[in-house]
C-alpha cells in the first residue's frame, strides 16, 4: 500500500469486497491532501484514520481526525479554491505559514471528476470528517 508509506494513519474497518472504479493516482492525491490537512490540524497521528465503506451504490472514503474541527463559517467556505483553513503564523515560512487553500479544492475537483462528491463535517467528540463518495458502478 503506497499510501501508507507516504502518510501515517490507521485503517478503520475492513476493505470493501467490491472493487472501486477510479483513477488511482488522482484518488491517492486527494487522500494525501486530506491526510496532510488532518496532520496539520494538530490531531495526534494515532487519531488520524481512513475509513472505507460501500453501500447504496457508492464507495466512500472518510478521513477522520481529532483536531479542533471547523466553525460553520469555515465549513461553508473550506472547499473553495484559495480559501485556507490554516491561520497565518508569521514565524513560519512559505506554505506552512497559512496554506495555499488548494488541498481541499483539489480533492473536491477530483471527486467531481469521478461523478462523486466531497463533504466535511465536525465529529462528535471533536475533530473533522472529510468524506469522498464515488459511484460504485463501473463506467461504460
PDB file of C-alpha atoms in Angstrom:
ATOM      1  CA  UNK A   1       0.000   0.000   0.000  1.00  0.00           C
ATOM      2  CA  UNK A   2       1.826   3.062  -1.305  1.00  0.00           C
ATOM      3  CA  UNK A   3      -0.413   5.494   0.568  1.00  0.00           C
ATOM      4  CA  UNK A   4       0.604   4.004   3.928  1.00  0.00           C
ATOM      5  CA  UNK A   5       4.271   4.626   3.115  1.00  0.00           C
ATOM      6  CA  UNK A   6       3.588   8.330   2.480  1.00  0.00           C
ATOM      7  CA  UNK A   7       1.317   9.200   5.411  1.00  0.00           C
ATOM      8  CA  UNK A   8       0.734   7.818   8.889  1.00  0.00           C
ATOM      9  CA  UNK A   9      -2.872   6.749   9.510  1.00  0.00           C
ATOM     10  CA  UNK A  10      -4.977   3.933  10.889  1.00  0.00           C
ATOM     11  CA  UNK A  11      -7.292   1.886   8.687  1.00  0.00           C
ATOM     12  CA  UNK A  12     -10.687   1.850  10.377  1.00  0.00           C
ATOM     13  CA  UNK A  13     -12.762  -1.204   9.470  1.00  0.00           C
ATOM     14  CA  UNK A  14     -12.249  -3.668   6.643  1.00  0.00           C
ATOM     15  CA  UNK A  15     -11.619  -3.128   2.970  1.00  0.00           C
ATOM     16  CA  UNK A  16     -14.737  -3.286   0.768  1.00  0.00           C
ATOM     17  CA  UNK A  17     -15.413  -6.581  -1.003  1.00  0.00           C
ATOM     18  CA  UNK A  18     -16.218  -4.960  -4.364  1.00  0.00           C
ATOM     19  CA  UNK A  19     -13.641  -3.012  -6.385  1.00  0.00           C
ATOM     20  CA  UNK A  20     -13.921   0.714  -6.891  1.00  0.00           C
ATOM     21  CA  UNK A  21     -13.587   2.332 -10.308  1.00  0.00           C
ATOM     22  CA  UNK A  22     -11.456   5.454 -10.151  1.00  0.00           C
ATOM     23  CA  UNK A  23      -8.122   6.855 -11.260  1.00  0.00           C
ATOM     24  CA  UNK A  24      -5.753   5.575  -8.549  1.00  0.00           C
ATOM     25  CA  UNK A  25      -3.205   8.390  -8.956  1.00  0.00           C
ATOM     26  CA  UNK A  26      -5.885  11.065  -8.628  1.00  0.00           C
ATOM     27  CA  UNK A  27      -7.525   9.391  -5.634  1.00  0.00           C
ATOM     28  CA  UNK A  28      -4.129   8.987  -3.977  1.00  0.00           C
ATOM     29  CA  UNK A  29      -3.522  12.730  -4.460  1.00  0.00           C
ATOM     30  CA  UNK A  30      -6.917  13.594  -2.979  1.00  0.00           C
ATOM     31  CA  UNK A  31      -6.301  11.367   0.050  1.00  0.00           C
ATOM     32  CA  UNK A  32      -2.770  12.720   0.534  1.00  0.00           C
ATOM     33  CA  UNK A  33      -4.221  16.236   0.672  1.00  0.00           C
ATOM     34  CA  UNK A  34      -6.787  15.125   3.254  1.00  0.00           C
ATOM     35  CA  UNK A  35      -4.159  13.354   5.376  1.00  0.00           C
ATOM     36  CA  UNK A  36      -1.907  16.427   5.223  1.00  0.00           C
ATOM     37  CA  UNK A  37      -4.767  18.599   6.466  1.00  0.00           C
ATOM     38  CA  UNK A  38      -5.552  16.096   9.231  1.00  0.00           C
ATOM     39  CA  UNK A  39      -1.909  16.082  10.341  1.00  0.00           C
ATOM     40  CA  UNK A  40      -1.702  19.886  10.236  1.00  0.00           C
ATOM     41  CA  UNK A  41      -4.900  20.179  12.294  1.00  0.00           C
ATOM     42  CA  UNK A  42      -2.866  19.250  15.355  1.00  0.00           C
ATOM     43  CA  UNK A  43      -4.510  15.859  15.635  1.00  0.00           C
ATOM     44  CA  UNK A  44      -2.471  13.142  17.319  1.00  0.00           C
ATOM     45  CA  UNK A  45      -1.215  10.910  14.455  1.00  0.00           C
ATOM     46  CA  UNK A  46      -2.764   7.903  16.225  1.00  0.00           C
ATOM     47  CA  UNK A  47      -6.150   9.635  15.887  1.00  0.00           C
ATOM     48  CA  UNK A  48      -5.973  10.021  12.076  1.00  0.00           C
ATOM     49  CA  UNK A  49      -7.901   7.282  10.303  1.00  0.00           C
ATOM     50  CA  UNK A  50      -9.095   6.196   6.886  1.00  0.00           C
ATOM     51  CA  UNK A  51     -12.476   4.504   6.797  1.00  0.00           C
ATOM     52  CA  UNK A  52     -13.736   2.831   3.614  1.00  0.00           C
ATOM     53  CA  UNK A  53     -17.368   1.872   3.190  1.00  0.00           C
ATOM     54  CA  UNK A  54     -19.644   0.531   0.468  1.00  0.00           C
ATOM     55  CA  UNK A  55     -23.361   0.883   0.184  1.00  0.00           C
ATOM     56  CA  UNK A  56     -26.243   2.446  -1.720  1.00  0.00           C
ATOM     57  CA  UNK A  57     -24.306   2.178  -4.993  1.00  0.00           C
ATOM     58  CA  UNK A  58     -21.320   4.151  -3.777  1.00  0.00           C
ATOM     59  CA  UNK A  59     -17.835   3.763  -2.378  1.00  0.00           C
ATOM     60  CA  UNK A  60     -16.979   6.190   0.416  1.00  0.00           C
ATOM     61  CA  UNK A  61     -13.531   7.218   1.659  1.00  0.00           C
ATOM     62  CA  UNK A  62     -13.549   9.042   5.002  1.00  0.00           C
ATOM     63  CA  UNK A  63     -10.513  10.725   6.537  1.00  0.00           C
ATOM     64  CA  UNK A  64     -11.072  11.325  10.249  1.00  0.00           C
ATOM     65  CA  UNK A  65      -9.046  13.378  12.701  1.00  0.00           C
ATOM     66  CA  UNK A  66      -9.315  14.701  16.253  1.00  0.00           C
ATOM     67  CA  UNK A  67      -8.128  18.261  15.619  1.00  0.00           C
ATOM     68  CA  UNK A  68     -10.280  21.260  16.583  1.00  0.00           C
ATOM     69  CA  UNK A  69     -12.753  20.810  13.720  1.00  0.00           C
ATOM     70  CA  UNK A  70     -14.134  23.832  11.853  1.00  0.00           C
ATOM     71  CA  UNK A  71     -16.658  26.543  12.589  1.00  0.00           C
ATOM     72  CA  UNK A  72     -19.824  26.601  10.477  1.00  0.00           C
ATOM     73  CA  UNK A  73     -18.477  29.657   8.617  1.00  0.00           C
ATOM     74  CA  UNK A  74     -15.239  27.850   7.729  1.00  0.00           C
ATOM     75  CA  UNK A  75     -17.085  24.645   6.754  1.00  0.00           C
ATOM     76  CA  UNK A  76     -19.145  26.708   4.290  1.00  0.00           C
ATOM     77  CA  UNK A  77     -16.004  28.106   2.595  1.00  0.00           C
ATOM     78  CA  UNK A  78     -13.403  25.356   3.022  1.00  0.00           C
ATOM     79  CA  UNK A  79     -13.873  23.720  -0.398  1.00  0.00           C
ATOM     80  CA  UNK A  80     -13.385  26.967  -2.324  1.00  0.00           C
ATOM     81  CA  UNK A  81     -10.054  27.466  -4.127  1.00  0.00           C
ATOM     82  CA  UNK A  82      -7.574  29.680  -2.234  1.00  0.00           C
ATOM     83  CA  UNK A  83      -9.638  29.623   0.975  1.00  0.00           C
ATOM     84  CA  UNK A  84      -7.147  28.442   3.586  1.00  0.00           C
ATOM     85  CA  UNK A  85      -8.381  26.854   6.783  1.00  0.00           C
ATOM     86  CA  UNK A  86      -4.973  27.437   8.361  1.00  0.00           C
ATOM     87  CA  UNK A  87      -4.166  30.558  10.341  1.00  0.00           C
ATOM     88  CA  UNK A  88      -1.167  32.536   9.224  1.00  0.00           C
ATOM     89  CA  UNK A  89       1.760  32.345  11.650  1.00  0.00           C
ATOM     90  CA  UNK A  90       4.475  34.956  10.965  1.00  0.00           C
ATOM     91  CA  UNK A  91       7.095  32.623  12.482  1.00  0.00           C
ATOM     92  CA  UNK A  92       6.520  30.103   9.690  1.00  0.00           C
ATOM     93  CA  UNK A  93       7.701  30.368   6.096  1.00  0.00           C
ATOM     94  CA  UNK A  94       6.015  29.627   2.779  1.00  0.00           C
ATOM     95  CA  UNK A  95       3.072  27.250   2.561  1.00  0.00           C
ATOM     96  CA  UNK A  96       3.302  26.344   6.261  1.00  0.00           C
ATOM     97  CA  UNK A  97       2.567  29.976   7.088  1.00  0.00           C
ATOM     98  CA  UNK A  98      -1.078  29.690   6.204  1.00  0.00           C
ATOM     99  CA  UNK A  99      -1.589  27.169   3.453  1.00  0.00           C
ATOM    100  CA  UNK A 100      -2.473  27.785  -0.175  1.00  0.00           C
ATOM    101  CA  UNK A 101      -6.143  26.927   0.062  1.00  0.00           C
ATOM    102  CA  UNK A 102      -5.817  24.386  -2.738  1.00  0.00           C
ATOM    103  CA  UNK A 103      -5.760  20.997  -0.960  1.00  0.00           C
ATOM    104  CA  UNK A 104      -9.481  20.652  -0.241  1.00  0.00           C
ATOM    105  CA  UNK A 105     -10.421  22.352  -3.518  1.00  0.00           C
ATOM    106  CA  UNK A 106      -8.293  19.841  -5.452  1.00  0.00           C
ATOM    107  CA  UNK A 107      -9.848  16.941  -3.536  1.00  0.00           C
ATOM    108  CA  UNK A 108     -13.287  18.336  -4.469  1.00  0.00           C
ATOM    109  CA  UNK A 109     -12.284  18.612  -8.150  1.00  0.00           C
ATOM    110  CA  UNK A 110     -11.027  15.012  -8.152  1.00  0.00           C
ATOM    111  CA  UNK A 111     -14.229  13.732  -6.537  1.00  0.00           C
ATOM    112  CA  UNK A 112     -16.396  15.651  -9.002  1.00  0.00           C
ATOM    113  CA  UNK A 113     -14.311  14.440 -11.975  1.00  0.00           C
ATOM    114  CA  UNK A 114     -15.330  10.929 -10.883  1.00  0.00           C
ATOM    115  CA  UNK A 115     -19.030  11.939 -10.682  1.00  0.00           C
ATOM    116  CA  UNK A 116     -18.667  11.953  -6.912  1.00  0.00           C
ATOM    117  CA  UNK A 117     -18.860  14.469  -4.118  1.00  0.00           C
ATOM    118  CA  UNK A 118     -16.986  15.560  -1.012  1.00  0.00           C
ATOM    119  CA  UNK A 119     -18.478  16.558   2.328  1.00  0.00           C
ATOM    120  CA  UNK A 120     -16.957  17.983   5.508  1.00  0.00           C
ATOM    121  CA  UNK A 121     -18.470  17.648   8.956  1.00  0.00           C
ATOM    122  CA  UNK A 122     -17.385  18.035  12.548  1.00  0.00           C
ATOM    123  CA  UNK A 123     -17.195  14.831  14.569  1.00  0.00           C
ATOM    124  CA  UNK A 124     -18.839  14.204  17.894  1.00  0.00           C
ATOM    125  CA  UNK A 125     -16.083  14.489  20.487  1.00  0.00           C
ATOM    126  CA  UNK A 126     -14.021  16.858  18.314  1.00  0.00           C
ATOM    127  CA  UNK A 127     -12.256  16.655  15.017  1.00  0.00           C
ATOM    128  CA  UNK A 128     -13.266  16.594  11.386  1.00  0.00           C
ATOM    129  CA  UNK A 129     -14.659  14.019   8.963  1.00  0.00           C
ATOM    130  CA  UNK A 130     -13.982  14.533   5.257  1.00  0.00           C
ATOM    131  CA  UNK A 131     -15.909  12.062   3.111  1.00  0.00           C
ATOM    132  CA  UNK A 132     -15.390  11.454  -0.601  1.00  0.00           C
ATOM    133  CA  UNK A 133     -18.241   9.456  -2.130  1.00  0.00           C
ATOM    134  CA  UNK A 134     -17.888   7.929  -5.602  1.00  0.00           C
ATOM    135  CA  UNK A 135     -20.356   5.929  -7.693  1.00  0.00           C
ATOM    136  CA  UNK A 136     -19.736   2.196  -7.277  1.00  0.00           C
ATOM    137  CA  UNK A 137     -20.826   1.208 -10.795  1.00  0.00           C
ATOM    138  CA  UNK A 138     -18.141   0.529 -13.361  1.00  0.00           C
ATOM    139  CA  UNK A 139     -18.109   3.251 -16.033  1.00  0.00           C
ATOM    140  CA  UNK A 140     -19.291   2.216 -19.509  1.00  0.00           C
TER     141      UNK A 140
END
